[in-house]
Amino acid sequence: MIATALHSPEHPEHGGAASAPEWKEKLRDGTTVLIRPIAGTDVDLERRFIERLSPQSRRYRFLGEMTTPDRALLDKFTHPDPAHEAAFIALVADGAEKREVGVARFSADPSEVQCECAVAVADDWQGKGLATILMRHLIEIARQRGYARMYSIDARENENMCALAEFLGFERVPDPQDGSQVLHSLNLKAAGA
C-alpha cells in the first residue's frame, strides 16, 4: 500500500498534506487504527496526545521533562517540510471524536544523507505492534527518498525502544556525548535491511 500511495500522481510530495492518502492497519489485538500523514489541522490532536502521555513516556520521547508543548513545537510537528521530513499519526475513534494514539516522524539532517526518527505511542496502546507499523512506514519512505541511514537518540533505560530498534534491525551504540543515552542506527542501503 505504501508504494502506491507514495507514487500516486495526486500526492507527489507526500509530506503531510491533509489530502494525502490514509489507510487502516490491524494491530496484534485485532483493533484497527487509521494511519495518515500528519497535517496542519492536527495541532489540537497532537497537543492532547502529548499531554496524555505518562511523564515517563514524555521523558523518553523528548529526552527531558515536558507537560504541555508550546505552540511553536506543535506547529513544527504538524507542518512537516515535505522535502525533508515525514510524519504519520495513528487515530482511533473516541466517542464522536478521533484520538491520536501514535505518531512517528523523521527529519533529514543538513547533509541530506541521513534522517533522525522518533516514535511515540499512547501508554494504553503500547505492546500492540503500533510502533512497529509506524516505523516500517517511515523506513520505507526514507529508503524511497534515498537516505543512507536512519537514526534515533534514545534514553538508555527505554527498554521498549531498544527492543523495537533491535527488532527493526537498528544497531545500538552508547551516545559518546551522554552516558544516559544510546544511538540507534539503521543502514537503509544494506540488502535486506
Coordinates of N, CA, C and O in Angstrom, one line a residue:
M1 N 0.8 -1.2 0.0 CA 0.0 0.0 0.0 C 0.8 1.2 0.0 O 0.5 2.2 -0.7
I2 N 2.0 1.2 0.7 CA 2.8 2.4 0.8 C 3.3 2.9 -0.6 O 3.2 4.0 -0.9
A3 N 3.8 2.0 -1.4 CA 4.4 2.3 -2.7 C 3.3 3.0 -3.5 O 3.5 4.0 -4.2
T4 N 2.1 2.4 -3.6 CA 1.0 3.0 -4.4 C 0.7 4.4 -3.9 O 0.5 5.3 -4.6
A5 N 0.5 4.5 -2.6 CA 0.2 5.8 -2.0 C 1.2 6.9 -2.3 O 0.9 8.0 -2.6
L6 N 2.5 6.5 -2.1 CA 3.6 7.5 -2.2 C 3.8 7.9 -3.7 O 4.2 9.0 -3.9
H7 N 3.5 7.0 -4.6 CA 3.8 7.4 -6.0 C 2.6 7.8 -6.8 O 2.6 8.0 -8.0
S8 N 1.5 8.1 -6.0 CA 0.3 8.5 -6.6 C 0.4 9.9 -7.2 O 1.0 10.8 -6.6
P9 N 0.0 10.1 -8.5 CA 0.1 11.4 -9.1 C -0.6 12.5 -8.3 O -0.2 13.7 -8.4
E10 N -1.6 12.2 -7.5 CA -2.3 13.2 -6.8 C -1.5 13.7 -5.6 O -1.8 14.8 -5.1
H11 N -0.5 12.9 -5.2 CA 0.2 13.2 -3.9 C 1.7 13.1 -4.1 O 2.4 12.3 -3.4
P12 N 2.4 13.7 -5.1 CA 3.8 13.5 -5.4 C 4.6 13.9 -4.2 O 5.7 13.4 -4.0
E13 N 4.2 14.9 -3.4 CA 5.0 15.4 -2.3 C 4.9 14.5 -1.1 O 5.9 14.4 -0.3
H14 N 3.8 13.9 -0.8 CA 3.6 13.0 0.4 C 4.3 13.5 1.6 O 5.2 12.8 2.1
G15 N 4.0 14.7 2.0 CA 4.7 15.2 3.2 C 3.9 15.7 4.3 O 4.3 16.4 5.2
G16 N 2.6 15.5 4.3 CA 1.8 15.9 5.4 C 0.6 16.7 4.9 O -0.1 17.3 5.8
A17 N 0.3 16.8 3.7 CA -0.9 17.5 3.2 C -2.1 16.7 3.7 O -2.2 15.5 3.7
A18 N -3.1 17.5 4.0 CA -4.4 16.9 4.5 C -5.0 16.0 3.5 O -5.7 15.1 3.9
S19 N -4.8 16.2 2.2 CA -5.4 15.4 1.2 C -4.6 14.1 0.9 O -5.0 13.3 0.1
A20 N -3.5 13.9 1.6 CA -2.7 12.7 1.3 C -3.4 11.5 1.7 O -4.4 11.5 2.5
P21 N -3.0 10.3 1.2 CA -3.7 9.1 1.5 C -3.7 8.7 3.0 O -2.9 9.0 3.7
E22 N -4.8 7.9 3.3 CA -4.8 7.3 4.6 C -5.2 5.9 4.5 O -5.8 5.5 3.4
W23 N -4.9 5.1 5.5 CA -5.2 3.6 5.4 C -5.4 3.1 6.8 O -5.0 3.7 7.8
K24 N -6.0 1.9 6.8 CA -6.2 1.2 8.1 C -5.2 0.1 8.3 O -4.8 -0.6 7.3
E25 N -4.8 -0.1 9.5 CA -3.9 -1.2 9.9 C -4.6 -2.0 11.1 O -5.1 -1.3 12.0
K26 N -4.5 -3.3 11.1 CA -5.0 -4.1 12.2 C -3.8 -4.4 13.1 O -2.7 -4.8 12.7
L27 N -4.0 -4.2 14.4 CA -2.9 -4.4 15.4 C -3.0 -5.8 15.9 O -3.9 -6.6 15.6
R28 N -2.0 -6.2 16.7 CA -1.9 -7.6 17.2 C -3.2 -8.0 18.0 O -3.5 -9.2 18.0
D29 N -3.8 -7.1 18.7 CA -5.0 -7.5 19.5 C -6.3 -7.4 18.6 O -7.4 -7.6 19.2
G30 N -6.2 -7.1 17.3 CA -7.3 -7.1 16.5 C -8.0 -5.8 16.3 O -8.8 -5.6 15.4
T31 N -7.6 -4.8 17.0 CA -8.1 -3.4 16.9 C -7.5 -2.8 15.6 O -6.5 -3.2 15.1
T32 N -8.3 -1.9 15.0 CA -7.9 -1.2 13.8 C -7.6 0.3 14.1 O -8.4 0.9 14.8
V33 N -6.5 0.8 13.5 CA -6.2 2.2 13.6 C -6.2 2.8 12.2 O -5.9 2.1 11.2
L34 N -6.5 4.0 12.1 CA -6.3 4.8 10.8 C -5.0 5.5 10.9 O -4.7 6.1 11.9
I35 N -4.2 5.3 9.8 CA -2.9 6.0 9.7 C -2.9 6.9 8.6 O -3.4 6.5 7.5
R36 N -2.4 8.1 8.8 CA -2.3 9.1 7.7 C -1.2 10.0 8.0 O -0.7 10.2 9.2
P37 N -0.7 10.8 7.0 CA 0.3 11.8 7.3 C -0.3 12.9 8.2 O -1.5 13.2 8.2
I38 N 0.5 13.4 9.1 CA 0.1 14.5 10.0 C -0.2 15.7 9.1 O 0.4 15.9 8.1
A39 N -1.1 16.6 9.6 CA -1.5 17.8 8.9 C -1.5 19.0 9.8 O -1.6 18.8 11.0
G40 N -1.5 20.1 9.2 CA -1.6 21.4 10.0 C -2.8 21.5 10.8 O -2.8 22.2 11.8
T41 N -3.9 20.8 10.4 CA -5.1 20.8 11.2 C -5.1 19.9 12.4 O -6.0 19.9 13.2
D42 N -4.0 19.2 12.7 CA -3.9 18.3 13.8 C -3.2 18.9 15.0 O -2.9 18.1 15.9
V43 N -3.1 20.2 15.1 CA -2.5 20.8 16.3 C -3.1 20.3 17.6 O -2.4 19.9 18.5
D44 N -4.4 20.4 17.7 CA -5.1 20.0 18.9 C -4.9 18.5 19.2 O -4.8 18.1 20.4
L45 N -5.1 17.7 18.2 CA -4.8 16.2 18.4 C -3.5 16.0 18.9 O -3.3 15.2 19.8
E46 N -2.5 16.6 18.3 CA -1.1 16.4 18.8 C -0.8 16.9 20.2 O -0.2 16.2 21.0
R47 N -1.4 18.1 20.5 CA -1.2 18.6 21.9 C -1.9 17.6 22.9 O -1.2 17.3 23.9
R48 N -3.1 17.2 22.6 CA -3.8 16.3 23.6 C -3.0 15.0 23.7 O -2.9 14.4 24.7
F49 N -2.5 14.5 22.5 CA -1.7 13.2 22.6 C -0.5 13.4 23.5 O -0.3 12.5 24.4
I50 N 0.3 14.4 23.3 CA 1.5 14.6 24.2 C 1.1 14.8 25.6 O 1.7 14.2 26.5
E51 N 0.0 15.6 25.9 CA -0.4 15.8 27.3 C -0.9 14.5 27.9 O -0.7 14.3 29.2
R52 N -1.5 13.6 27.2 CA -2.0 12.3 27.7 C -0.9 11.3 28.0 O -1.1 10.3 28.7
L53 N 0.3 11.5 27.4 CA 1.4 10.5 27.6 C 1.8 10.6 29.1 O 1.7 11.6 29.7
S54 N 2.2 9.5 29.6 CA 2.7 9.4 31.0 C 3.9 10.3 31.1 O 4.6 10.5 30.1
P55 N 4.3 10.8 32.3 CA 5.5 11.5 32.4 C 6.8 10.8 31.9 O 7.6 11.3 31.2
Q56 N 6.8 9.4 32.1 CA 7.9 8.6 31.7 C 7.9 8.6 30.1 O 9.0 8.7 29.5
S57 N 6.8 8.4 29.5 CA 6.7 8.3 28.0 C 7.1 9.7 27.4 O 7.8 9.7 26.4
R58 N 6.7 10.8 28.0 CA 7.1 12.1 27.5 C 8.6 12.3 27.7 O 9.2 12.8 26.8
R59 N 9.1 11.8 28.8 CA 10.6 11.9 29.0 C 11.3 11.1 28.0 O 12.3 11.6 27.4
Y60 N 10.9 9.9 27.7 CA 11.5 9.1 26.7 C 11.4 9.7 25.3 O 12.4 9.7 24.6
R61 N 10.3 10.3 25.0 CA 10.1 10.9 23.7 C 10.9 12.2 23.5 O 11.5 12.4 22.5
F62 N 11.0 13.0 24.5 CA 11.6 14.3 24.4 C 13.0 14.4 25.1 O 13.6 15.4 25.1
L63 N 13.4 13.3 25.7 CA 14.7 13.2 26.4 C 14.7 14.4 27.5 O 15.8 15.0 27.6
G64 N 13.6 14.6 28.1 CA 13.6 15.7 29.1 C 12.1 15.8 29.6 O 11.2 15.1 29.1
E65 N 11.9 16.7 30.5 CA 10.6 16.9 31.1 C 9.8 17.8 30.3 O 10.3 18.8 29.7
M66 N 8.5 17.5 30.1 CA 7.6 18.3 29.4 C 6.2 17.9 29.8 O 5.9 16.7 30.0
T67 N 5.3 18.9 30.0 CA 3.9 18.6 30.3 C 3.0 19.0 29.1 O 2.2 18.2 28.6
T68 N 3.2 20.2 28.7 CA 2.4 20.8 27.5 C 3.3 21.4 26.5 O 4.1 22.3 26.9
P69 N 3.3 21.0 25.3 CA 4.1 21.5 24.3 C 3.7 23.0 23.9 O 2.5 23.3 23.9
D70 N 4.6 23.8 23.6 CA 4.3 25.2 23.2 C 3.8 25.2 21.8 O 4.0 24.2 21.0
R71 N 3.2 26.3 21.4 CA 2.7 26.5 20.0 C 3.7 26.3 18.9 O 3.4 25.7 17.9
A72 N 4.9 26.8 19.2 CA 6.0 26.7 18.2 C 6.3 25.2 17.9 O 6.4 24.8 16.7
L73 N 6.4 24.4 18.9 CA 6.7 23.0 18.8 C 5.5 22.3 18.1 O 5.8 21.4 17.2
L74 N 4.3 22.6 18.5 CA 3.2 22.0 17.8 C 3.1 22.3 16.3 O 2.8 21.5 15.5
D75 N 3.4 23.6 16.0 CA 3.4 24.0 14.6 C 4.5 23.2 13.8 O 4.3 22.8 12.7
K76 N 5.7 23.1 14.5 CA 6.7 22.3 13.8 C 6.3 20.8 13.6 O 6.5 20.3 12.5
F77 N 5.7 20.2 14.6 CA 5.3 18.8 14.5 C 4.2 18.6 13.5 O 4.1 17.6 12.9
T78 N 3.3 19.6 13.3 CA 2.1 19.4 12.4 C 2.3 20.0 11.1 O 1.4 19.9 10.2
H79 N 3.4 20.6 10.8 CA 3.7 21.2 9.5 C 5.1 20.7 9.0 O 6.0 21.4 8.8
P80 N 5.2 19.4 8.8 CA 6.5 18.8 8.3 C 6.8 19.4 6.9 O 5.9 19.6 6.1
D81 N 8.1 19.7 6.7 CA 8.6 20.1 5.4 C 8.6 18.9 4.5 O 9.4 18.0 4.7
P82 N 7.8 18.9 3.5 CA 7.7 17.7 2.6 C 9.0 17.3 1.9 O 9.1 16.1 1.5
A83 N 9.9 18.2 1.8 CA 11.1 17.9 1.1 C 12.1 17.2 2.0 O 13.0 16.5 1.5
H84 N 12.0 17.4 3.3 CA 13.0 16.9 4.3 C 12.4 16.1 5.4 O 13.2 15.6 6.3
E85 N 11.1 16.0 5.6 CA 10.5 15.4 6.7 C 9.3 14.5 6.3 O 8.8 14.7 5.2
A86 N 9.0 13.6 7.2 CA 7.7 12.8 7.0 C 7.2 12.5 8.4 O 8.0 12.4 9.3
A87 N 5.9 12.5 8.6 CA 5.3 12.2 9.9 C 3.9 11.6 9.6 O 3.1 12.0 8.8
F88 N 3.7 10.5 10.4 CA 2.4 9.8 10.4 C 1.8 9.8 11.7 O 2.5 9.6 12.7
I89 N 0.5 9.9 11.8 CA -0.2 9.7 13.0 C -1.2 8.5 12.9 O -1.7 8.2 11.8
A90 N -1.4 7.9 14.0 CA -2.4 6.8 14.1 C -3.6 7.3 14.9 O -3.4 7.8 16.0
L91 N -4.8 7.1 14.4 CA -6.0 7.6 15.0 C -7.0 6.4 15.3 O -7.0 5.5 14.6
V92 N -7.8 6.6 16.4 CA -8.9 5.7 16.7 C -10.1 6.6 17.0 O -10.0 7.8 17.4
A93 N -11.3 6.0 16.9 CA -12.5 6.7 17.3 C -12.5 6.7 18.8 O -12.2 5.7 19.5
D94 N -12.9 7.9 19.4 CA -13.0 8.1 20.8 C -14.3 8.8 21.0 O -14.4 10.0 21.0
G95 N -15.4 8.0 21.0 CA -16.7 8.7 21.0 C -17.0 9.3 19.6 O -16.7 8.6 18.6
A96 N -17.4 10.5 19.6 CA -17.6 11.2 18.3 C -16.3 11.8 17.7 O -16.3 12.3 16.6
E97 N -15.3 11.8 18.5 CA -14.0 12.4 18.1 C -13.0 11.3 17.7 O -13.1 10.2 18.0
K98 N -11.9 11.8 17.0 CA -10.8 11.0 16.7 C -9.7 11.2 17.8 O -9.5 12.4 18.2
R99 N -9.0 10.2 18.2 CA -8.0 10.3 19.2 C -6.7 9.8 18.6 O -6.6 8.8 18.0
E100 N -5.6 10.6 18.7 CA -4.3 10.2 18.3 C -3.7 9.3 19.3 O -3.7 9.6 20.5
V101 N -3.3 8.1 18.8 CA -2.7 7.1 19.7 C -1.3 6.8 19.4 O -0.6 6.0 20.1
G102 N -0.7 7.4 18.3 CA 0.6 7.1 18.0 C 1.1 8.1 16.9 O 0.3 8.6 16.1
V103 N 2.4 8.3 16.9 CA 3.0 9.2 15.9 C 4.4 8.8 15.6 O 5.1 8.3 16.6
A104 N 4.9 8.9 14.4 CA 6.2 8.6 14.0 C 6.7 9.7 13.0 O 5.8 10.1 12.2
R105 N 7.9 10.1 13.1 CA 8.4 11.1 12.2 C 9.9 10.9 11.9 O 10.6 10.3 12.7
F106 N 10.3 11.5 10.8 CA 11.7 11.7 10.6 C 12.0 13.0 10.0 O 11.1 13.7 9.4
S107 N 13.2 13.5 10.2 CA 13.7 14.8 9.7 C 15.1 14.6 9.2 O 16.0 14.1 9.9
A108 N 15.3 15.0 8.0 CA 16.7 14.9 7.4 C 17.6 15.9 8.0 O 17.3 17.0 8.4
D109 N 18.9 15.4 8.2 CA 19.9 16.3 8.6 C 20.4 17.2 7.5 O 20.0 16.9 6.3
P110 N 21.1 18.3 7.7 CA 21.5 19.2 6.6 C 22.3 18.5 5.5 O 22.2 19.0 4.3
S111 N 22.9 17.4 5.7 CA 23.7 16.7 4.7 C 22.8 16.0 3.7 O 23.2 15.6 2.6
E112 N 21.5 15.8 4.1 CA 20.5 15.1 3.3 C 20.9 13.6 3.1 O 20.4 12.9 2.2
V113 N 21.9 13.1 3.8 CA 22.3 11.7 3.7 C 21.6 10.8 4.7 O 21.4 9.7 4.5
Q114 N 21.3 11.4 5.9 CA 20.6 10.6 6.9 C 19.5 11.4 7.5 O 19.3 12.6 7.3
C115 N 18.6 10.7 8.3 CA 17.5 11.3 8.9 C 17.3 10.8 10.3 O 17.6 9.6 10.6
E116 N 16.9 11.7 11.2 CA 16.6 11.3 12.6 C 15.2 10.9 12.7 O 14.3 11.6 12.2
C117 N 14.9 9.9 13.4 CA 13.5 9.4 13.6 C 13.1 9.4 15.0 O 13.9 9.4 15.9
A118 N 11.8 9.4 15.3 CA 11.2 9.4 16.6 C 9.8 8.7 16.5 O 9.1 8.9 15.5
V119 N 9.4 8.0 17.5 CA 8.1 7.3 17.5 C 7.6 7.4 18.9 O 8.4 7.3 19.9
A120 N 6.3 7.6 19.1 CA 5.7 7.6 20.4 C 4.3 7.0 20.3 O 3.6 7.2 19.3
V121 N 3.9 6.2 21.2 CA 2.6 5.5 21.3 C 2.0 5.8 22.6 O 2.7 5.7 23.6
A122 N 0.7 6.1 22.6 CA 0.0 6.3 23.9 C 0.2 5.1 24.8 O 0.2 4.0 24.4
D123 N 0.3 5.4 26.1 CA 0.6 4.4 27.1 C -0.3 3.2 27.0 O 0.1 2.0 27.0
D124 N -1.6 3.5 26.8 CA -2.6 2.4 26.8 C -2.7 1.7 25.4 O -3.4 0.7 25.3
W125 N -1.8 2.1 24.5 CA -1.8 1.4 23.2 C -0.4 0.7 22.9 O -0.2 0.2 21.9
Q126 N 0.5 0.8 23.9 CA 1.8 0.2 23.7 C 1.6 -1.4 23.8 O 0.7 -1.9 24.4
G127 N 2.5 -2.1 23.1 CA 2.5 -3.5 23.1 C 1.6 -4.2 22.1 O 1.4 -5.4 22.2
K128 N 1.0 -3.4 21.2 CA 0.1 -3.9 20.3 C 0.7 -3.9 18.8 O 0.0 -4.3 17.9
G129 N 1.9 -3.5 18.7 CA 2.6 -3.5 17.4 C 2.4 -2.2 16.6 O 2.9 -2.1 15.5
L130 N 1.9 -1.2 17.2 CA 1.7 0.1 16.5 C 3.0 0.8 16.2 O 3.2 1.3 15.1
A131 N 3.9 0.8 17.1 CA 5.2 1.5 16.9 C 5.9 0.8 15.7 O 6.5 1.4 14.8
T132 N 5.8 -0.5 15.6 CA 6.5 -1.3 14.6 C 5.9 -0.9 13.2 O 6.6 -0.7 12.2
I133 N 4.5 -0.8 13.1 CA 3.9 -0.5 11.9 C 4.3 0.9 11.5 O 4.6 1.2 10.3
L134 N 4.2 1.9 12.4 CA 4.6 3.3 12.1 C 6.0 3.4 11.6 O 6.3 4.0 10.6
M135 N 6.9 2.7 12.3 CA 8.3 2.8 11.9 C 8.6 2.1 10.6 O 9.4 2.6 9.8
R136 N 7.9 1.0 10.3 CA 8.1 0.4 9.0 C 7.7 1.3 7.8 O 8.4 1.3 6.8
H137 N 6.7 2.1 8.0 CA 6.3 3.0 7.0 C 7.3 4.1 6.9 O 7.7 4.5 5.8
L138 N 7.8 4.6 8.0 CA 8.9 5.7 7.9 C 10.1 5.1 7.2 O 10.7 5.9 6.4
I139 N 10.6 3.9 7.6 CA 11.8 3.4 7.0 C 11.6 3.2 5.5 O 12.5 3.6 4.7
E140 N 10.4 2.8 5.0 CA 10.2 2.6 3.6 C 10.2 4.0 2.9 O 10.8 4.1 1.8
I141 N 9.7 5.0 3.5 CA 9.7 6.3 2.8 C 11.1 6.9 2.8 O 11.6 7.4 1.8
A142 N 11.9 6.7 3.9 CA 13.3 7.2 3.9 C 14.1 6.5 2.8 O 14.9 7.1 2.2
R143 N 13.8 5.2 2.6 CA 14.5 4.5 1.5 C 14.2 5.0 0.2 O 15.0 5.2 -0.7
Q144 N 12.9 5.2 0.0 CA 12.4 5.8 -1.3 C 13.0 7.1 -1.6 O 13.2 7.5 -2.7
R145 N 13.2 7.9 -0.6 CA 13.8 9.2 -0.7 C 15.3 9.2 -0.9 O 15.9 10.2 -1.1
G146 N 15.9 8.0 -0.7 CA 17.3 7.9 -1.0 C 18.2 8.2 0.2 O 19.5 8.3 0.0
Y147 N 17.7 8.2 1.4 CA 18.6 8.4 2.6 C 19.4 7.1 2.8 O 18.9 6.0 2.6
A148 N 20.6 7.3 3.3 CA 21.5 6.2 3.5 C 21.4 5.6 4.9 O 21.6 4.4 5.1
R149 N 20.9 6.4 5.8 CA 20.9 6.0 7.2 C 19.8 6.7 8.0 O 19.5 7.8 7.7
M150 N 19.1 5.9 8.9 CA 18.1 6.5 9.8 C 18.6 6.3 11.2 O 19.2 5.2 11.5
Y151 N 18.5 7.3 12.1 CA 19.0 7.1 13.4 C 18.0 7.7 14.4 O 17.2 8.5 14.1
S152 N 18.2 7.3 15.7 CA 17.4 7.9 16.8 C 18.3 8.0 18.0 O 19.3 7.2 18.1
I153 N 18.0 9.0 18.8 CA 18.8 9.2 20.1 C 17.7 8.8 21.2 O 16.7 9.5 21.2
D154 N 18.1 7.9 22.0 CA 17.1 7.4 23.0 C 17.7 7.3 24.4 O 18.9 7.1 24.5
A155 N 16.8 7.3 25.4 CA 17.2 7.1 26.7 C 17.7 5.6 26.8 O 17.0 4.7 26.3
R156 N 18.8 5.4 27.4 CA 19.4 4.1 27.6 C 18.4 3.2 28.3 O 18.3 2.0 28.0
E157 N 17.6 3.7 29.3 CA 16.7 2.9 30.1 C 15.4 2.6 29.4 O 14.6 1.9 29.9
N158 N 15.2 3.2 28.2 CA 14.0 3.0 27.4 C 14.0 1.6 26.7 O 14.3 1.5 25.6
E159 N 13.7 0.6 27.5 CA 13.8 -0.8 27.1 C 12.9 -1.1 25.9 O 13.3 -1.9 25.0
N160 N 11.7 -0.5 25.9 CA 10.8 -0.8 24.7 C 11.4 -0.3 23.4 O 11.3 -0.9 22.4
M161 N 12.0 0.9 23.5 CA 12.5 1.5 22.2 C 13.8 0.7 21.8 O 14.0 0.4 20.6
C162 N 14.6 0.3 22.8 CA 15.7 -0.6 22.5 C 15.3 -1.9 21.8 O 15.9 -2.3 20.8
A163 N 14.3 -2.5 22.3 CA 13.8 -3.7 21.7 C 13.2 -3.5 20.3 O 13.4 -4.3 19.4
L164 N 12.4 -2.4 20.2 CA 11.9 -2.1 18.9 C 13.0 -1.9 17.8 O 13.0 -2.4 16.7
A165 N 14.0 -1.1 18.2 CA 15.1 -0.8 17.3 C 15.8 -2.1 16.9 O 16.1 -2.3 15.7
E166 N 16.1 -2.9 17.9 CA 16.8 -4.2 17.6 C 15.9 -5.0 16.6 O 16.4 -5.6 15.6
F167 N 14.6 -5.1 16.9 CA 13.7 -5.9 16.1 C 13.7 -5.4 14.6 O 13.6 -6.2 13.7
L168 N 13.8 -4.1 14.4 CA 13.8 -3.5 13.1 C 15.1 -3.5 12.4 O 15.2 -3.0 11.3
G169 N 16.2 -3.9 13.1 CA 17.5 -4.1 12.5 C 18.4 -2.9 12.8 O 19.5 -2.8 12.2
F170 N 18.1 -2.0 13.7 CA 18.9 -0.9 14.1 C 20.1 -1.5 14.9 O 19.9 -2.4 15.7
E171 N 21.3 -0.9 14.8 CA 22.4 -1.2 15.6 C 22.4 -0.1 16.8 O 22.0 1.0 16.6
R172 N 22.8 -0.6 17.9 CA 22.9 0.3 19.1 C 24.3 0.5 19.6 O 25.0 -0.4 19.7
V173 N 24.6 1.8 19.9 CA 25.9 2.1 20.5 C 25.7 3.2 21.5 O 24.7 4.0 21.5
P174 N 26.5 3.2 22.6 CA 26.4 4.3 23.6 C 26.5 5.7 22.9 O 27.3 5.8 22.0
D175 N 25.8 6.7 23.4 CA 26.0 8.0 23.0 C 27.3 8.6 23.6 O 27.4 8.7 24.8
P176 N 28.3 8.9 22.8 CA 29.6 9.4 23.3 C 29.5 10.7 24.0 O 30.4 11.0 24.8
Q177 N 28.4 11.4 23.8 CA 28.2 12.7 24.5 C 27.4 12.7 25.7 O 27.3 13.7 26.4
D178 N 26.7 11.6 25.9 CA 25.8 11.5 27.1 C 25.6 10.0 27.4 O 24.9 9.3 26.7
G179 N 26.1 9.6 28.6 CA 26.1 8.3 29.0 C 24.7 7.7 29.3 O 24.5 6.5 29.5
S180 N 23.7 8.6 29.5 CA 22.4 8.2 29.8 C 21.6 7.9 28.5 O 20.4 7.5 28.6
Q181 N 22.2 8.0 27.3 CA 21.5 7.8 26.1 C 22.3 6.8 25.2 O 23.4 6.5 25.4
V182 N 21.5 6.3 24.2 CA 22.1 5.4 23.2 C 21.7 6.0 21.8 O 20.7 6.7 21.7
L183 N 22.5 5.6 20.8 CA 22.2 5.9 19.5 C 21.8 4.6 18.7 O 22.5 3.6 18.8
H184 N 20.7 4.7 18.1 CA 20.2 3.6 17.2 C 20.4 4.0 15.8 O 20.0 5.1 15.4
S185 N 21.0 3.1 15.0 CA 21.3 3.5 13.6 C 20.9 2.3 12.7 O 21.2 1.2 12.9
L186 N 20.2 2.6 11.5 CA 19.8 1.7 10.6 C 20.4 2.0 9.2 O 20.2 3.2 8.7
N187 N 21.2 1.1 8.6 CA 21.7 1.3 7.3 C 20.6 1.1 6.3 O 20.1 -0.1 6.2
L188 N 20.1 2.1 5.6 CA 19.0 1.9 4.7 C 19.4 1.4 3.3 O 18.5 1.0 2.5
K189 N 20.6 1.4 3.0 CA 21.1 0.9 1.7 C 21.5 -0.6 1.8 O 21.7 -1.2 0.8
A190 N 21.6 -1.2 3.0 CA 22.0 -2.6 3.1 C 21.0 -3.5 2.5 O 19.8 -3.3 2.7
A191 N 21.4 -4.6 1.9 CA 20.5 -5.6 1.4 C 19.8 -6.2 2.6 O 20.4 -6.6 3.6
G192 N 18.5 -6.3 2.4 CA 17.7 -7.0 3.5 C 17.4 -6.1 4.7 O 16.8 -6.6 5.6
A193 N 17.9 -4.9 4.7 CA 17.7 -4.0 5.9 C 16.3 -3.5 5.9 O 15.6 -3.4 4.9

